[in-house]
Short mmCIF file of C-alpha atoms and ligand atoms in Angstrom, two decimals:
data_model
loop_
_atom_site.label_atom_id
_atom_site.label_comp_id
_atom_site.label_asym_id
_atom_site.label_seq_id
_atom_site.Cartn_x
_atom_site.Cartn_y
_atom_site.Cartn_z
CA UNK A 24 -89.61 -0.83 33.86
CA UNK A 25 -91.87 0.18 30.67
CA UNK A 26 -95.22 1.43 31.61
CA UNK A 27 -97.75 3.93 29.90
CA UNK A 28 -95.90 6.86 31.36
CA UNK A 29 -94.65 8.99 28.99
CA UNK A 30 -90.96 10.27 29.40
CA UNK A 31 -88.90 13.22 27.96
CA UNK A 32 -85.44 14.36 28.00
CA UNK A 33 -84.75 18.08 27.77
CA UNK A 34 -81.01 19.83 27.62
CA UNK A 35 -80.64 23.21 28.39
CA UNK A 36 -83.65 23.05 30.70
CA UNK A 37 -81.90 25.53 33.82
CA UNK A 38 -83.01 28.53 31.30
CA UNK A 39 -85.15 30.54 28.73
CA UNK A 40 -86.66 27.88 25.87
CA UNK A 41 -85.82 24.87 27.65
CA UNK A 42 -87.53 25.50 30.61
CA UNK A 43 -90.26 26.75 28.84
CA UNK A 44 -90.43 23.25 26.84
CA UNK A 45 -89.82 21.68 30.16
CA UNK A 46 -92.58 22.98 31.84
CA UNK A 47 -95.20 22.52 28.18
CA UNK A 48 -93.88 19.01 28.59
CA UNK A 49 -95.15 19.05 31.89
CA UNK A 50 -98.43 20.22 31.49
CA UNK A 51 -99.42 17.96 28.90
CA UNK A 52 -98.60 14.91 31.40
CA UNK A 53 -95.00 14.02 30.27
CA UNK A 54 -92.66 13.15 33.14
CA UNK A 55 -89.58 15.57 32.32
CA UNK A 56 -86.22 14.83 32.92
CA UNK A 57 -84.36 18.21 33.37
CA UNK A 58 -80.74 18.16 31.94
CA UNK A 59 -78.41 21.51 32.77
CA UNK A 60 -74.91 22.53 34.27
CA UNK A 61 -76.64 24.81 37.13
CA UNK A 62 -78.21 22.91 40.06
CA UNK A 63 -80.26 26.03 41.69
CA UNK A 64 -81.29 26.77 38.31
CA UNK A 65 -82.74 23.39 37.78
CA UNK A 66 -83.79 22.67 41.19
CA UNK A 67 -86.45 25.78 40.49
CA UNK A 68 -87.24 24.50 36.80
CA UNK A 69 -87.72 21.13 38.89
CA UNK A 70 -90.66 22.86 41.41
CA UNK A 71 -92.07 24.13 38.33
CA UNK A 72 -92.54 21.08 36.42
CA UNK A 73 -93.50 18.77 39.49
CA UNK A 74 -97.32 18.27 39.37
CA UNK A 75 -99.99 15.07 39.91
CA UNK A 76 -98.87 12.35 38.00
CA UNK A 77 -95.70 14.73 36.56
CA UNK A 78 -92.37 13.05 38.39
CA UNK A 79 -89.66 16.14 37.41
CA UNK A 80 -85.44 14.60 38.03
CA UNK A 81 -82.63 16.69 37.35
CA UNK A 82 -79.49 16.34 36.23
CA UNK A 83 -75.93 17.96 35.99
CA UNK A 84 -74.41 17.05 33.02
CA UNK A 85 -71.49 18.77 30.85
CA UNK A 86 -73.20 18.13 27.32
CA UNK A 87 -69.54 18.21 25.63
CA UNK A 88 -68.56 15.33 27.64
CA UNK A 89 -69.60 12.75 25.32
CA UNK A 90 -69.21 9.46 27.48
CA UNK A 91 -70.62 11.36 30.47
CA UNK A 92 -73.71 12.08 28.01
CA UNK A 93 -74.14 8.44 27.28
CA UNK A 94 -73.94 7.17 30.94
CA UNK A 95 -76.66 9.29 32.00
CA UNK A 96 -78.89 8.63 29.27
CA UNK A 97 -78.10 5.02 30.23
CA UNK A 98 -78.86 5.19 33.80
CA UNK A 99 -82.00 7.31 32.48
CA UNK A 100 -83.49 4.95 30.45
CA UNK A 101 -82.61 1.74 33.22
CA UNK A 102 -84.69 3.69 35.64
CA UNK A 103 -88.08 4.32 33.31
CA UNK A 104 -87.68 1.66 30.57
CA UNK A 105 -89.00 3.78 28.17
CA UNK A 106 -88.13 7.50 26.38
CA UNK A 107 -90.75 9.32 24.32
CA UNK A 108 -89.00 12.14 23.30
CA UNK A 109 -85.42 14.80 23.48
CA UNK A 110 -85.62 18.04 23.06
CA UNK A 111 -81.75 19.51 22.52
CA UNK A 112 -82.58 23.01 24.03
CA UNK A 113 -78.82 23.74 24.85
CA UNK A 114 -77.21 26.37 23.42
CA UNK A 115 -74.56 29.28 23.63
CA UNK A 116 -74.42 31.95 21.28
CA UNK A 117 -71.26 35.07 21.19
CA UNK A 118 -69.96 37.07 18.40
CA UNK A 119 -67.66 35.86 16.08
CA UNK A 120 -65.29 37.53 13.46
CA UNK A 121 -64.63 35.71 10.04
CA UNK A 122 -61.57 38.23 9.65
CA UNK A 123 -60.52 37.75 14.06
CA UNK A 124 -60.49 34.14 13.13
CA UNK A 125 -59.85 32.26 16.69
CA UNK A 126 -59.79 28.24 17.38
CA UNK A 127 -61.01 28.67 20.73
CA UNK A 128 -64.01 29.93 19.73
CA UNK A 129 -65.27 28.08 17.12
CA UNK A 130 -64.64 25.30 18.40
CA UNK A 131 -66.29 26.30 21.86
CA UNK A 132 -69.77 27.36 20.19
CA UNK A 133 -69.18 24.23 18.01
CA UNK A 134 -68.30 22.06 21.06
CA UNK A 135 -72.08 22.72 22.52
CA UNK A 136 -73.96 23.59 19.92
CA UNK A 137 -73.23 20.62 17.55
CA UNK A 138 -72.01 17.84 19.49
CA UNK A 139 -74.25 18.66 22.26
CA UNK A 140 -76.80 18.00 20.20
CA UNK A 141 -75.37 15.15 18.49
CA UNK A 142 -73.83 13.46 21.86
CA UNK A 143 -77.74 12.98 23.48
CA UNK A 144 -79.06 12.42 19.88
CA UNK A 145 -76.72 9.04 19.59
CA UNK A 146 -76.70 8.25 23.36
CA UNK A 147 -80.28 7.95 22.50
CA UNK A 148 -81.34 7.38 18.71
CA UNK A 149 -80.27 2.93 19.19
CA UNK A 150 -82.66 3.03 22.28
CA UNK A 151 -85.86 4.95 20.49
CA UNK A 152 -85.22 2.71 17.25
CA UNK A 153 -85.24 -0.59 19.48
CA UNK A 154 -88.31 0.65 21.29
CA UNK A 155 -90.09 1.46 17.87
CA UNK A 156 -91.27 4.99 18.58
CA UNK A 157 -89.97 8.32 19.80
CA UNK A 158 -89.29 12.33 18.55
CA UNK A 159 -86.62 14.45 18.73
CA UNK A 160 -86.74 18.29 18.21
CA UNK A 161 -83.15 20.27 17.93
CA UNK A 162 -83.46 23.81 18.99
CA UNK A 163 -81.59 26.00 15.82
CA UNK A 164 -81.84 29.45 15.05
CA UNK A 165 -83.05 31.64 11.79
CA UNK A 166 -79.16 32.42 11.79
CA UNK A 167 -78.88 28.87 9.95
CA UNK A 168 -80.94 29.92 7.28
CA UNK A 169 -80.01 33.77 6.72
CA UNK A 170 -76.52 34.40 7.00
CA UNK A 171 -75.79 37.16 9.75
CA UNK A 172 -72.25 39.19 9.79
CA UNK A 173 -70.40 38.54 12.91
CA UNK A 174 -72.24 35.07 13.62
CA UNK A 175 -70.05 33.25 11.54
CA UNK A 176 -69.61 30.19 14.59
CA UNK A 177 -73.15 30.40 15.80
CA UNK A 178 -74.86 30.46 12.03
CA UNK A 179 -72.23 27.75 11.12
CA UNK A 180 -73.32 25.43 14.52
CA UNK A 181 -76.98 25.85 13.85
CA UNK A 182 -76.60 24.56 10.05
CA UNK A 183 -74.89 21.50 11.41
CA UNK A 184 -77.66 20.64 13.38
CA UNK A 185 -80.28 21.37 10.85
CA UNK A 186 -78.43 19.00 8.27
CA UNK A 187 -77.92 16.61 11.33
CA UNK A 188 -81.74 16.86 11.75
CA UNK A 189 -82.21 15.53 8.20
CA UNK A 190 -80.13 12.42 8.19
CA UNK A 191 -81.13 11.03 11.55
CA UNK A 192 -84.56 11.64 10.07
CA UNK A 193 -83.96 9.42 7.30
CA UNK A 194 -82.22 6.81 9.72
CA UNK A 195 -85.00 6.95 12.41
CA UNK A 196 -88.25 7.50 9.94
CA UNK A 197 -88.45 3.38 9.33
CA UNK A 198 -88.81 2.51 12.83
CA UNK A 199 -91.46 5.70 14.07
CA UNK A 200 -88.69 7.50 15.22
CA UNK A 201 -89.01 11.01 14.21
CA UNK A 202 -86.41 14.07 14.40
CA UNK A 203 -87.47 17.69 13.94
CA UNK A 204 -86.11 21.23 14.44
CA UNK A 205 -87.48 24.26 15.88
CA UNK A 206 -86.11 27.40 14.12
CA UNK A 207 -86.32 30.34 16.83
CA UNK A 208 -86.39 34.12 15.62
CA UNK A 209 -85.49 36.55 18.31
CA UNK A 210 -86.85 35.55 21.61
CA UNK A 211 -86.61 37.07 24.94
CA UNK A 212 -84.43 34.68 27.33
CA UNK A 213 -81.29 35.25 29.45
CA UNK A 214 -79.47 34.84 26.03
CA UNK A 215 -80.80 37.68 24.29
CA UNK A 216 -82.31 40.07 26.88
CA UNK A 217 -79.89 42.92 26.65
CA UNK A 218 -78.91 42.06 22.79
CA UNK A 219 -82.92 42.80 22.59
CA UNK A 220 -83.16 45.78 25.00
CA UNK A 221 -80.18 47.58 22.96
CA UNK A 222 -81.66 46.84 19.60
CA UNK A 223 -85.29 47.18 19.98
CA UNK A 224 -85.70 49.09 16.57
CA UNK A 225 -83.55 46.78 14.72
CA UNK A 226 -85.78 43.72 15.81
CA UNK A 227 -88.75 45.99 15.25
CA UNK A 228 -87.77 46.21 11.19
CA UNK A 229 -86.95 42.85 11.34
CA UNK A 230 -89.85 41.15 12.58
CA UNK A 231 -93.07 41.91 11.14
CA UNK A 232 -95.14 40.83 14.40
CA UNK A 233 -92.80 43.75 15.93
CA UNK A 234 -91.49 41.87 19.15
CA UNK A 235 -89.16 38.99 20.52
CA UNK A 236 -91.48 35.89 20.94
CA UNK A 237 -91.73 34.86 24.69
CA UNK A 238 -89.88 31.38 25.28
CA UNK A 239 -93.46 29.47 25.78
CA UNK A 240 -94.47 30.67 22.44
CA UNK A 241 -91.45 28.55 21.24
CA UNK A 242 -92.09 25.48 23.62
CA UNK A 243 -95.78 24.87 22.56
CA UNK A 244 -94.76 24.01 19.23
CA UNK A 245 -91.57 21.92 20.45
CA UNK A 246 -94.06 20.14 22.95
CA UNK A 247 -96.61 19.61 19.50
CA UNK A 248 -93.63 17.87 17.57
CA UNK A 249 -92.57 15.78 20.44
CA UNK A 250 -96.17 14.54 20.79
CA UNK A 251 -98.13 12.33 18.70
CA UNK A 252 -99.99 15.22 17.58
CA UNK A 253 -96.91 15.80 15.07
CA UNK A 254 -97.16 11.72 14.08
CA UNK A 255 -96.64 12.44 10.08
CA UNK A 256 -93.71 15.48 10.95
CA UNK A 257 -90.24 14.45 10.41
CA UNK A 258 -86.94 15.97 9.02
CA UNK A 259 -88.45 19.28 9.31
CA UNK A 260 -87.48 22.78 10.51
CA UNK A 261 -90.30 24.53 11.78
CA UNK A 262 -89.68 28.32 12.09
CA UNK A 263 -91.69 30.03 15.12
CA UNK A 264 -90.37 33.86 14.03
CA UNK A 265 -93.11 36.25 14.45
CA UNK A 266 -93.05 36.40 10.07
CA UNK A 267 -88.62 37.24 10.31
CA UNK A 268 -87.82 36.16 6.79
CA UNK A 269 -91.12 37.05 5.41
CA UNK A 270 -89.66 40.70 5.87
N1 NAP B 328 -83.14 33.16 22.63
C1 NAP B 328 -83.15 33.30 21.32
O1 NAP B 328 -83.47 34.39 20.76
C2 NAP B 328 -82.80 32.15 20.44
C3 NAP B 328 -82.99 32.31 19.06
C4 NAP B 328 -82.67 31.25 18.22
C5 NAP B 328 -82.19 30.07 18.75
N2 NAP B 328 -81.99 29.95 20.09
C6 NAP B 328 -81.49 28.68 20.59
O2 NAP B 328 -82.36 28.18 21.56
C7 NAP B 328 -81.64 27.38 22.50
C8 NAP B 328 -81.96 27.85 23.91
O3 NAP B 328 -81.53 29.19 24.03
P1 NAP B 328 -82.01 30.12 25.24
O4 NAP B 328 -82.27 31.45 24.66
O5 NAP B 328 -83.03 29.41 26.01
O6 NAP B 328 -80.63 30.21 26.06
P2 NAP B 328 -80.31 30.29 27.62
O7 NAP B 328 -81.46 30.87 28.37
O8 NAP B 328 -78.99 30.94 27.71
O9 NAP B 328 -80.18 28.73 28.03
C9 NAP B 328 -79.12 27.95 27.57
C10 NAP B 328 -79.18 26.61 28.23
O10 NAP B 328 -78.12 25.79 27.69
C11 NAP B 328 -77.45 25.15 28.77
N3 NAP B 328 -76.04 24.90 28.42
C12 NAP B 328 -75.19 25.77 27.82
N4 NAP B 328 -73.98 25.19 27.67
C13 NAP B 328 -74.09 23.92 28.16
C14 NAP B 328 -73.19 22.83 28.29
N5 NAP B 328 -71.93 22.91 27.86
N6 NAP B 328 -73.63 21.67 28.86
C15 NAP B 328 -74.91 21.59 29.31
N7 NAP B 328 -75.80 22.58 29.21
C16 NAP B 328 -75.41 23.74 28.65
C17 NAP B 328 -77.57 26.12 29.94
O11 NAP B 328 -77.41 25.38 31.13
P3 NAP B 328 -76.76 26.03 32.49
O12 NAP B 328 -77.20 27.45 32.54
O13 NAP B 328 -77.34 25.18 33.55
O14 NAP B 328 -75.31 25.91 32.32
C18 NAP B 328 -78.98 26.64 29.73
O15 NAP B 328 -79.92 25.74 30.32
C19 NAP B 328 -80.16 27.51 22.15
O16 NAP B 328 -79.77 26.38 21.40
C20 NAP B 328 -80.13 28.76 21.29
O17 NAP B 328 -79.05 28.77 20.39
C21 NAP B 328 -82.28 30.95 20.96
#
């Protein structure tokens, strides 16, 4: 049933920057629906996002699983009628090695990092276009942009997504449908903690502000581009790096 309630999707919400957009989401009134693998994990996200007027749902969903993907976003958008925004927070990273070339790999980090972004993008891109409004804002990485030895499948899965950003930009921007990235630097999140404990000097150099952002100073400005707030924004990448490539 459509009402004035505003909705939002969010992958990767069990952990680090999608809870963190999750709960943003939350406190600026959205109702958040909480997509990850890990039911404790989201079952605490979901206490953490359930206020007044806030209705938090989870759900356990394999993002690779493209036809499970669309039947949830189905059953999803049956329930509230209406969907103001994704946010495809998902993500795995490892190391890679151009010259230890393996299939299982790259097409693992490709598997979730690309089409689990694409997957809830076109389970849900025909339903924001009919509807005549609605953002989306892919999580990608500085990686996409700077190209880092050893990160050969990550860097390569984060491009994707930012060139993926750009076209369904062009085919939502005619009916108010906007798609955006966020471009994390190094930020501090089950992902990265020990990669960031073991090279605190490197990130140091790297990163003018001299520290790992905190995953809610990446969600405000995902919860900005989802909202109207960011009406004008689309087919961006907005980089939240604490000045990396300025460096
Ligand atoms: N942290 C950083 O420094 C950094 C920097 C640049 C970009 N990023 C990007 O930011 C995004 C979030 O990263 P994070 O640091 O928040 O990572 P994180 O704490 O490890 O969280 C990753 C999330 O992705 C979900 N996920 C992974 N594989 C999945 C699958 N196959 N199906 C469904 N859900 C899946 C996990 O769900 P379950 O745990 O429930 O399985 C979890 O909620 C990622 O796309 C990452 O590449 C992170």
């Amino acid at each position: 049933m459509a009402s004035d309630e505003k909705h939002v999707i969010v992958t990767g919400a069990s952990s680090g920057i999608g809870r963190a957009a999750a709960i943003a989401l939350a406190d600026k009134g959205y109702n958040v629906h909480l997509i990850g693998r890990n039911a404790e994990r989201l079952a605490k996200v979901q206490a953490e996002t359930s206020r007044e007027g806030v209705q938090s749902t989870t759900y356990q969903l394999e993002l690779t699983d493209k036809a499970a993907v669309q039947q949830v976003f189905d059953e999803i958008y049956a329930k509230t009628g209406r969907i103001d925004g994704l946010v495809n927070s998902a993500g795995i990273f490892y190391t890679t090695d151009v010259f230890d070339y393996d299939d299982k790999s790259w097409k693992e980090i490709m598997d979730v990092n690309f089409y689990g972004t694409l997957y809830p993008s076109l389970a849900l891109l025909p339903k924001l276009i009919a509807q005549g409004f609605g953002s989306i804002v892919n999580v990608t990485s500085v990686d996409a942009f700077d190209g880092i030895a050893n990160y050969d499948a990550y860097a390569a899965s984060k491009g994707a997504v930012t060139s993926l950003t750009k076209t369904l930009a062009l085919e939502g921007a005619p009916k108010n449908v906007r798609v955006n990235a966020v471009v994390p630097g190094i930020t501090d999140t089950e992902m990265t903690h020990e990669r960031l404990l073991e090279n605190i000097e490197k990130y140091r150099k790297k990163v003018p502000m001299q520290r790992a952002a905190q995953a809610s100073e990446v969600a405000k400005p995902i919860a900005f581009l989802i909202s109207d707030d960011s009406s004008y924004i689309t087919g961006q990448s907005l980089h939240v790096n604490g000045g990396w490539r300025l460096a």
